């Protein structure tokens, strides 16, 4: 098939429907409000410094694991940012502290009863 034939076919398709029907809900993140896909962590969007922290919290809850290397690969961020996100998750009680005797082990993941959803939940963050 020549380039001219490919162009003719694609031009014909574009004439049929000039603008594809995109669903904007597919790309929306739930950090904006309480009714998103990870609305369970909408409170975290208000407390955290990084906009990826609510997504990271959802990822941790779904997989049951929390490690810097997992954050790097799943969220496509560098080591420093992934480390800061893990530290934020630790501050609000979603993950446990790093084991100083074996830092290669993923951190413990805590349930909702341990989460600090606001400044009233703890003496200091």
Coordinates of N, CA and C in Angstrom, one line a residue:
X1 N 0.8 -1.2 0.0 CA 0.0 0.0 0.0 C 0.9 1.2 0.0
X2 N 0.6 2.2 -0.9 CA 1.5 3.4 -1.0 C 1.1 4.4 0.0
X3 N 1.9 5.4 0.2 CA 1.6 6.5 1.1 C 0.4 7.3 0.7
X4 N 0.2 7.4 -0.6 CA -0.9 8.2 -1.1 C -2.2 7.4 -0.8
X5 N -2.2 6.1 -0.9 CA -3.4 5.3 -0.6 C -3.7 5.4 0.9
X6 N -2.7 5.4 1.8 CA -2.9 5.5 3.2 C -3.5 6.9 3.5
X7 N -3.0 7.9 2.9 CA -3.5 9.3 3.1 C -4.9 9.4 2.7
X8 N -5.3 8.8 1.6 CA -6.6 8.8 1.1 C -7.6 8.2 2.0
X9 N -7.2 7.0 2.6 CA -8.1 6.3 3.5 C -8.2 7.1 4.8
X10 N -7.1 7.6 5.4 CA -7.2 8.4 6.6 C -8.0 9.7 6.4
X11 N -7.9 10.3 5.3 CA -8.7 11.5 5.0 C -10.2 11.2 4.9
X12 N -10.5 10.0 4.3 CA -11.9 9.6 4.3 C -12.4 9.4 5.7
X13 N -11.6 8.7 6.6 CA -12.1 8.5 7.9 C -12.3 9.8 8.7
X14 N -11.4 10.8 8.5 CA -11.5 12.1 9.1 C -12.8 12.8 8.7
X15 N -13.2 12.6 7.4 CA -14.4 13.3 6.9 C -15.6 12.7 7.6
X16 N -15.6 11.4 7.9 CA -16.7 10.7 8.6 C -17.0 11.3 9.9
X17 N -16.0 11.5 10.7 CA -16.1 12.1 12.1 C -14.9 12.9 12.4
X18 N -15.0 14.2 12.2 CA -13.8 15.1 12.3 C -13.2 15.1 13.7
X19 N -14.0 15.1 14.7 CA -13.5 15.1 16.1 C -13.9 13.8 16.8
X20 N -12.9 13.1 17.3 CA -13.2 11.8 18.0 C -14.0 12.1 19.3
X21 N -14.9 11.2 19.7 CA -15.7 11.5 20.9 C -14.9 11.0 22.2
X22 N -14.2 11.9 22.8 CA -13.4 11.6 24.0 C -14.3 11.7 25.2
X23 N -14.0 10.9 26.2 CA -14.6 10.9 27.5 C -13.7 11.6 28.4
X24 N -13.9 12.8 28.9 CA -13.0 13.5 29.7 C -12.9 12.9 31.1
X25 N -13.8 12.1 31.5 CA -13.8 11.4 32.8 C -12.7 10.4 32.9
X26 N -12.2 9.9 31.7 CA -11.1 8.9 31.8 C -9.8 9.5 32.3
X27 N -9.5 10.7 32.0 CA -8.3 11.4 32.4 C -8.4 12.1 33.7
X28 N -9.5 12.3 34.2 CA -9.7 13.1 35.4 C -9.1 12.3 36.6
X29 N -8.5 13.1 37.6 CA -8.0 12.5 38.8 C -9.0 12.9 39.9
X30 N -8.9 12.1 40.9 CA -9.9 12.3 42.0 C -9.3 13.2 43.1
X31 N -8.2 13.7 43.0 CA -7.6 14.6 44.0 C -8.4 15.9 44.1
X32 N -9.3 16.2 43.1 CA -10.0 17.4 43.1 C -11.1 17.5 44.1
X33 N -11.7 16.4 44.4 CA -12.9 16.4 45.3 C -13.1 15.1 46.0
X34 N -14.3 14.9 46.6 CA -14.5 13.7 47.4 C -15.2 12.6 46.6
X35 N -15.6 12.9 45.3 CA -16.3 11.9 44.6 C -15.6 11.2 43.4
X36 N -14.3 11.2 43.5 CA -13.5 10.6 42.5 C -13.2 9.1 42.7
X37 N -12.4 8.6 41.8 CA -12.1 7.2 41.8 C -11.4 6.8 43.1
X38 N -10.5 7.6 43.6 CA -9.9 7.3 44.9 C -10.3 8.4 45.9
X39 N -11.7 8.6 45.9 CA -12.3 9.5 46.9 C -12.0 9.2 48.3
X40 N -11.6 8.0 48.6 CA -11.2 7.6 49.9 C -10.0 8.4 50.4
X41 N -9.2 8.9 49.5 CA -8.0 9.6 49.8 C -8.1 11.1 49.4
X42 N -9.3 11.6 49.2 CA -9.5 13.0 48.9 C -9.0 13.9 50.0
X43 N -9.1 13.5 51.3 CA -8.6 14.2 52.4 C -7.1 14.4 52.3
X44 N -6.5 13.4 51.8 CA -5.0 13.4 51.7 C -4.5 14.4 50.6
X45 N -5.3 14.7 49.6 CA -5.0 15.7 48.7 C -4.9 17.1 49.3
X46 N -5.7 17.3 50.3 CA -5.7 18.6 51.0 C -4.5 18.7 52.0
X47 N -4.0 17.6 52.5 CA -3.0 17.6 53.5 C -1.6 17.5 52.9
X48 N -1.5 16.8 51.7 CA -0.1 16.5 51.2 C 0.5 17.6 50.4
X49 N 1.8 17.6 50.3 CA 2.5 18.5 49.5 C 2.7 18.1 48.1
X50 N 2.6 16.8 47.8 CA 2.7 16.3 46.4 C 1.4 15.8 45.9
X51 N 1.0 16.2 44.7 CA -0.3 15.8 44.1 C -0.4 14.4 43.8
X52 N 0.7 13.6 43.8 CA 0.7 12.2 43.5 C 0.4 11.4 44.8
X53 N 0.5 12.0 46.0 CA 0.3 11.3 47.2 C -1.0 10.5 47.3
X54 N -2.2 11.1 46.9 CA -3.4 10.3 47.0 C -3.4 9.1 46.0
X55 N -2.8 9.2 44.8 CA -2.6 8.1 44.0 C -1.7 7.0 44.6
X56 N -0.7 7.5 45.2 CA 0.2 6.5 45.9 C -0.5 5.8 47.0
X57 N -1.3 6.5 47.8 CA -2.0 5.9 48.9 C -3.0 4.8 48.3
X58 N -3.7 5.1 47.2 CA -4.6 4.1 46.6 C -3.8 2.9 46.1
X59 N -2.7 3.1 45.5 CA -1.8 2.1 45.0 C -1.4 1.2 46.2
X60 N -1.0 1.8 47.3 CA -0.5 1.0 48.5 C -1.6 0.2 49.0
X61 N -2.8 0.8 49.1 CA -4.0 0.0 49.6 C -4.4 -1.1 48.7
X62 N -4.3 -0.9 47.4 CA -4.7 -2.0 46.5 C -3.7 -3.2 46.5
X63 N -2.4 -2.8 46.5 CA -1.4 -3.9 46.5 C -1.0 -4.4 47.8
X64 N -1.2 -3.7 48.9 CA -0.8 -4.1 50.2 C 0.7 -4.0 50.4
X65 N 1.4 -3.3 49.6 CA 2.9 -3.2 49.7 C 3.2 -1.7 49.6
X66 N 4.3 -1.3 50.2 CA 4.7 0.1 50.1 C 6.3 0.1 50.0
X67 N 6.8 0.5 48.9 CA 8.3 0.7 48.8 C 8.6 1.8 47.8
X68 N 9.7 2.4 48.0 CA 10.1 3.5 47.1 C 10.3 3.0 45.7
X69 N 10.8 1.8 45.5 CA 11.0 1.3 44.1 C 9.7 1.1 43.4
X70 N 8.7 0.6 44.2 CA 7.4 0.4 43.6 C 6.8 1.8 43.2
X71 N 6.9 2.8 44.0 CA 6.4 4.1 43.7 C 7.1 4.7 42.4
X72 N 8.4 4.4 42.3 CA 9.1 4.9 41.1 C 8.6 4.3 39.9
X73 N 8.3 3.0 39.9 CA 7.9 2.3 38.6 C 6.4 2.5 38.3
X74 N 5.6 2.5 39.4 CA 4.1 2.6 39.1 C 3.7 4.1 38.9
X75 N 4.4 5.0 39.6 CA 4.0 6.5 39.4 C 4.9 7.2 38.4
X76 N 6.0 6.5 38.0 CA 6.9 7.0 37.0 C 7.5 8.3 37.5
X77 N 8.1 8.2 38.7 CA 8.8 9.4 39.3 C 10.2 8.9 39.7
X78 N 11.0 9.9 40.0 CA 12.4 9.6 40.4 C 12.5 9.1 41.9
X79 N 13.7 8.7 42.3 CA 13.9 8.2 43.6 C 13.5 9.2 44.7
X80 N 14.0 10.5 44.6 CA 13.8 11.5 45.6 C 12.3 11.8 45.8
X81 N 11.6 11.9 44.7 CA 10.2 12.2 44.8 C 9.4 11.0 45.4
X82 N 9.8 9.8 45.0 CA 9.1 8.6 45.5 C 9.4 8.5 47.0
X83 N 10.6 8.8 47.4 CA 10.9 8.8 48.8 C 10.1 9.8 49.7
X84 N 10.0 11.0 49.1 CA 9.1 12.0 49.8 C 7.7 11.6 49.9
X85 N 7.2 10.9 48.9 CA 5.8 10.4 48.9 C 5.6 9.4 50.0
X86 N 6.6 8.4 50.0 CA 6.5 7.4 51.1 C 6.6 8.1 52.5
X87 N 7.4 9.1 52.6 CA 7.5 9.8 53.9 C 6.2 10.4 54.3
X88 N 5.5 11.0 53.3 CA 4.2 11.6 53.6 C 3.2 10.6 54.0
X89 N 3.2 9.4 53.3 CA 2.3 8.3 53.6 C 2.6 7.8 55.1
X90 N 3.8 7.9 55.5 CA 4.2 7.5 56.8 C 3.6 8.5 57.8
X91 N 3.8 9.8 57.5 CA 3.3 10.8 58.4 C 1.8 10.8 58.7
X92 N 1.0 10.4 57.7 CA -0.4 10.3 57.9 C -0.9 8.9 58.4
X93 N 0.0 8.0 58.6 CA -0.3 6.7 59.1 C -0.8 5.6 58.1
X94 N -0.6 5.8 56.9 CA -1.0 4.8 55.9 C 0.1 3.7 55.8
X95 N 1.3 4.1 55.9 CA 2.4 3.0 56.0 C 3.2 3.2 57.2
X96 N 3.9 2.1 57.6 CA 4.7 2.1 58.8 C 6.1 2.6 58.5
X97 N 6.9 2.8 59.6 CA 8.3 3.3 59.4 C 9.1 2.2 58.7
X98 N 10.2 2.7 58.2 CA 11.2 1.7 57.6 C 11.9 1.0 58.7
X99 N 12.2 -0.3 58.4 CA 12.9 -1.1 59.4 C 14.4 -0.8 59.2
X100 N 15.0 -0.3 60.3 CA 16.4 0.1 60.2 C 17.3 -1.1 60.1
X101 N 16.9 -2.2 60.6 CA 17.7 -3.4 60.5 C 17.7 -4.0 59.1
X102 N 16.6 -3.8 58.3 CA 16.5 -4.4 57.0 C 15.7 -3.4 56.1
X103 N 16.4 -2.4 55.6 CA 15.7 -1.4 54.8 C 15.2 -1.8 53.4
X104 N 15.6 -3.0 53.0 CA 15.2 -3.5 51.7 C 13.8 -4.1 51.8
X105 N 13.2 -4.3 52.9 CA 11.9 -4.9 53.1 C 10.8 -3.8 52.9
X106 N 9.8 -4.1 52.1 CA 8.7 -3.1 52.0 C 8.1 -2.7 53.3
X107 N 7.6 -1.5 53.4 CA 7.0 -1.1 54.7 C 5.6 -1.7 54.9
X108 N 5.3 -1.7 56.2 CA 3.9 -2.3 56.6 C 2.9 -1.3 56.1
X109 N 1.7 -1.8 55.7 CA 0.6 -1.0 55.2 C -0.5 -1.1 56.3
X110 N -0.9 0.1 56.8 CA -1.9 0.2 57.9 C -3.3 0.4 57.3
X111 N -4.3 0.0 58.0 CA -5.7 0.2 57.6 C -6.2 1.6 58.0
X112 N -7.4 1.9 57.6 CA -8.0 3.2 57.9 C -8.1 3.6 59.3
X113 N -8.1 2.7 60.2 CA -8.2 3.1 61.7 C -7.0 3.8 62.1
X114 N -5.9 3.7 61.4 CA -4.6 4.4 61.8 C -4.4 5.7 61.0
X115 N -5.2 6.0 60.0 CA -4.9 7.2 59.2 C -5.2 8.4 60.0
X116 N -4.4 9.4 59.8 CA -4.6 10.8 60.4 C -5.2 11.6 59.3
X117 N -6.5 11.9 59.4 CA -7.2 12.6 58.3 C -7.2 14.1 58.5
X118 N -6.6 14.5 59.5 CA -6.6 16.0 59.7 C -5.7 16.3 61.0
X119 N -5.5 17.6 61.2 CA -4.7 18.0 62.3 C -5.3 17.6 63.7
X120 N -6.6 17.5 63.7 CA -7.3 17.1 65.0 C -7.0 15.6 65.4
X121 N -6.6 14.8 64.4 CA -6.3 13.4 64.7 C -5.0 13.1 65.4
X122 N -4.1 14.1 65.4 CA -2.8 13.9 66.0 C -2.4 15.2 66.7
X123 N -1.4 15.0 67.7 CA -0.9 16.2 68.4 C -0.1 17.1 67.4
X124 N 0.8 16.4 66.6 CA 1.5 17.1 65.6 C 1.9 16.2 64.4
X125 N 1.9 16.7 63.3 CA 2.3 15.9 62.1 C 3.7 16.1 61.8

